[in-house]
GROMACS .gro file of C-alpha atoms in nm:
model
  109
    1MET     CA    1  26.590  -5.102  21.192
    2THR     CA    2  26.254  -5.260  21.254
    3ILE     CA    3  25.985  -5.074  21.439
    4LEU     CA    4  25.674  -5.196  21.618
    5THR     CA    5  25.433  -4.974  21.802
    6ALA     CA    6  25.167  -5.098  22.041
    7ASP     CA    7  24.875  -4.901  22.175
    8VAL     CA    8  24.671  -5.037  22.466
    9ARG     CA    9  24.311  -4.930  22.521
   10PHE     CA   10  24.094  -5.033  22.812
   11HIS     CA   11  23.722  -5.093  22.776
   12ASP     CA   12  23.461  -5.235  23.011
   13GLY     CA   13  23.585  -5.589  23.074
   14TYR     CA   14  23.836  -5.613  22.794
   15SER     CA   15  24.155  -5.460  22.659
   16VAL     CA   16  24.262  -5.395  22.301
   17VAL     CA   17  24.626  -5.398  22.194
   18ARG     CA   18  24.677  -5.243  21.851
   19VAL     CA   19  25.012  -5.324  21.694
   20ALA     CA   20  25.166  -5.165  21.387
   21GLY     CA   21  25.489  -5.240  21.207
   22GLU     CA   22  25.716  -5.542  21.216
   23LEU     CA   23  25.704  -5.810  21.484
   24ASP     CA   24  26.045  -5.976  21.492
   25VAL     CA   25  26.337  -6.054  21.720
   26ASN     CA   26  26.407  -5.682  21.768
   27THR     CA   27  26.052  -5.579  21.857
   28THR     CA   28  25.893  -5.860  22.058
   29SER     CA   29  25.952  -5.674  22.384
   30THR     CA   30  25.711  -5.403  22.264
   31LEU     CA   31  25.433  -5.662  22.229
   32LEU     CA   32  25.519  -5.830  22.559
   33ASP     CA   33  25.518  -5.497  22.745
   34ALA     CA   34  25.186  -5.399  22.587
   35MET     CA   35  25.033  -5.731  22.685
   36GLU     CA   36  25.153  -5.688  23.043
   37THR     CA   37  24.982  -5.348  23.048
   38ALA     CA   38  24.665  -5.492  22.893
   39LEU     CA   39  24.647  -5.766  23.155
   40SER     CA   40  24.702  -5.522  23.441
   41ASN     CA   41  24.334  -5.426  23.427
   42ARG     CA   42  24.230  -5.792  23.481
   43PRO     CA   43  24.014  -5.807  23.167
   44ARG     CA   44  23.786  -6.095  23.068
   45PHE     CA   45  23.953  -6.095  22.728
   46VAL     CA   46  24.227  -5.922  22.533
   47GLU     CA   47  24.201  -5.845  22.166
   48ILE     CA   48  24.518  -5.801  21.964
   49ASP     CA   49  24.443  -5.596  21.654
   50VAL     CA   50  24.703  -5.681  21.390
   51ALA     CA   51  24.550  -5.482  21.103
   52ALA     CA   52  24.862  -5.264  21.076
   53LEU     CA   53  25.114  -5.546  21.126
   54THR     CA   54  25.337  -5.562  20.819
   55PHE     CA   55  25.568  -5.851  20.913
   56CYS     CA   56  25.585  -6.137  21.161
   57GLY     CA   57  25.899  -6.349  21.193
   58SER     CA   58  25.954  -6.666  21.392
   59GLU     CA   59  26.032  -6.472  21.711
   60GLY     CA   60  25.711  -6.276  21.655
   61LEU     CA   61  25.517  -6.602  21.644
   62ARG     CA   62  25.690  -6.710  21.962
   63ALA     CA   63  25.588  -6.380  22.125
   64LEU     CA   64  25.226  -6.430  22.018
   65LEU     CA   65  25.228  -6.776  22.171
   66HIS     CA   66  25.381  -6.628  22.487
   67VAL     CA   67  25.107  -6.365  22.518
   68GLN     CA   68  24.847  -6.637  22.457
   69ARG     CA   69  24.989  -6.831  22.753
   70ALA     CA   70  25.005  -6.515  22.965
   71ALA     CA   71  24.638  -6.445  22.895
   72LEU     CA   72  24.537  -6.798  22.990
   73GLN     CA   73  24.743  -6.780  23.310
   74ALA     CA   74  24.570  -6.451  23.393
   75GLY     CA   75  24.231  -6.619  23.346
   76CYS     CA   76  24.129  -6.437  23.033
   77ARG     CA   77  24.088  -6.517  22.666
   78LEU     CA   78  24.296  -6.374  22.384
   79ARG     CA   79  24.168  -6.303  22.035
   80LEU     CA   80  24.359  -6.194  21.725
   81CYS     CA   81  24.164  -5.969  21.494
   82HIS     CA   82  24.219  -5.837  21.143
   83VAL     CA   83  24.466  -6.115  21.065
   84HIS     CA   84  24.593  -6.077  20.710
   85GLY     CA   85  24.897  -6.088  20.484
   86VAL     CA   86  25.219  -6.237  20.613
   87LEU     CA   87  25.078  -6.323  20.955
   88GLN     CA   88  24.781  -6.506  20.805
   89ARG     CA   89  25.010  -6.698  20.570
   90VAL     CA   90  25.252  -6.794  20.849
   91LEU     CA   91  24.968  -6.903  21.080
   92ASP     CA   92  24.821  -7.112  20.798
   93VAL     CA   93  25.150  -7.275  20.695
   94THR     CA   94  25.252  -7.359  21.051
   95GLN     CA   95  24.894  -7.445  21.149
   96LEU     CA   96  24.938  -7.220  21.451
   97TYR     CA   97  24.599  -7.067  21.369
   98LYS     CA   98  24.471  -7.359  21.579
   99ALA     CA   99  24.638  -7.209  21.886
  100PHE     CA  100  24.444  -6.881  21.866
  101THR     CA  101  24.093  -6.750  21.851
  102ILE     CA  102  24.094  -6.545  21.533
  103ASP     CA  103  23.829  -6.289  21.447
  104PRO     CA  104  23.678  -6.398  21.116
  105VAL     CA  105  23.666  -6.042  20.983
  106GLN     CA  106  23.957  -6.000  20.743
  107VAL     CA  107  24.133  -5.685  20.628
  108PRO     CA  108  24.069  -5.625  20.255
  109ARG     CA  109  24.370  -5.718  20.046
   0.00000   0.00000   0.00000
């Protein structure tokens, strides 16, 4: 069984969603629910911290694109931070890194 946890924190003008675990077909609802919560505060931007993400499948990528669209529709920007490992590789191979603003700070490998 795959597990993904998502923690939402609110700050002045922005929200941070920290995800940990595996983002796949079984766990995308956790990310989508967290993003809905993050957007409820009407932030200027949302940061998704993926430092503790250990896997991202094709449905996970689809969910990330969905939350990107949701942020744009809500009038805010979305940024991925601490992109590394499997997610970085998948974003590079698919060239989906072009669809996101990605924090240049990388997690040490």
